[in-house]
């Protein structure tokens, strides 16, 4: 075993110890066996239902299904559901337990952060690398979603791996050798392509790398990329992955169901509505990204980089500036989507990372007279990371505390899990069409009960309810509100079967 391998193994061991201590100290691992809950519980149940249906209905990857609308089809168009598919395989191997889904998400995230750690170490020492990792991973958004069922975290982890490999393969370092490994090139293509396919927002980063390649042909910019032609091929192969899946997904939308998960371009009605969208976003999510005042400091870093151009590290400057402009443009265009979704910012986190790496590289070019300035920055980083860690730890607890503002579950999953156990003796088949109400989210109740069918919520019209009851082959009704039962009784008879708390199961009598 050569010296470089030993150094890498030693670094990996230290990182894993640090990683375990960090997450153990915030009490993280006790949340791994929980079903989807918390803010945006519905989005998590949607993705978890993909895995559940792969598990129950066969492992045909190209036909993702959700629990809602079983009587029509259940097949939906969506972004590449590879994480849900891997979760379903783990259910088959180890038994059905959401723990495995959370673990897979967290594993991809961990590998991505380890790649980031090694990337940062190219421009700083281990202490700063660890401090910046703590600062980043203490973000309330990342802490909560790092083991969730959403695709944003795996996409983020994969894009960090892709950026690290991009530098290892294509950017000349001051003293570290570049790799020419075929395996690393394949991994780079897969990580970049899968990241975009899993979450379309990551297209910003593919465009950033492509733009840097284009600008590298302008000699005065001094952007040096090793083997431009090879990089161009790799970028083309990478983008084929999301394009291929997107074309297939569009066919699913046409032949089976409307777009279910795909982010839609907003229709701006007027300036006032757009301004309100920004106000909603700014009033809710900035301090869930980075605690105030750190958010303002991080934002200042994004702005100040425009005035810190250094020709010797021009590739880093252009990469960070292009990515910042791309991320801000995406945020601006899609603000109507971002206003109620804290997790949408996750795949834009590389913007902050690129900015930090550029500033580290810039500071390393300053002469010894700036040593006290550098020490002051290090001290402030440590203080900021500690402050952010404490805030993130507190916020994480709040997000799992029922009734807290940051929790916001639509359903208490434990009630429906208990109800599921109680109705097992009735032997309801997953092929028995069930109507649940009220559920404001498409797949929450159906997912928790491992059933397929329709859901109805209080704001829907009577015509919709009449259409479902009249056209679907309904066998059972599950209700959590007496008002809903009254609405249903206008059309069919109900035979009471089982109940738990306010949740009741009825058989339909026609």
mmCIF file of C-alpha atoms in Angstrom, residues 266 268 274 278 325-336 338:
data_model
loop_
_atom_site.group_PDB
_atom_site.id
_atom_site.type_symbol
_atom_site.label_atom_id
_atom_site.label_comp_id
_atom_site.label_asym_id
_atom_site.label_seq_id
_atom_site.Cartn_x
_atom_site.Cartn_y
_atom_site.Cartn_z
ATOM 1 C CA UNK A 266 -44.782 29.963 -13.113
ATOM 2 C CA UNK A 268 -46.737 35.667 -13.502
ATOM 3 C CA UNK A 274 -44.377 38.462 -7.752
ATOM 4 C CA UNK A 278 -40.410 37.330 -2.618
ATOM 5 C CA UNK A 325 -25.550 34.302 -11.401
ATOM 6 C CA UNK A 326 -27.153 31.054 -12.543
ATOM 7 C CA UNK A 327 -28.511 30.220 -9.089
ATOM 8 C CA UNK A 328 -29.876 33.735 -8.566
ATOM 9 C CA UNK A 329 -31.478 33.699 -12.026
ATOM 10 C CA UNK A 330 -33.142 30.370 -11.279
ATOM 11 C CA UNK A 331 -34.331 31.636 -7.901
ATOM 12 C CA UNK A 332 -35.714 34.782 -9.530
ATOM 13 C CA UNK A 333 -37.560 32.935 -12.277
ATOM 14 C CA UNK A 334 -38.944 30.223 -9.995
ATOM 15 C CA UNK A 335 -39.761 32.341 -6.950
ATOM 16 C CA UNK A 336 -43.406 31.264 -6.988
ATOM 17 C CA UNK A 338 -39.562 28.701 -3.786
#
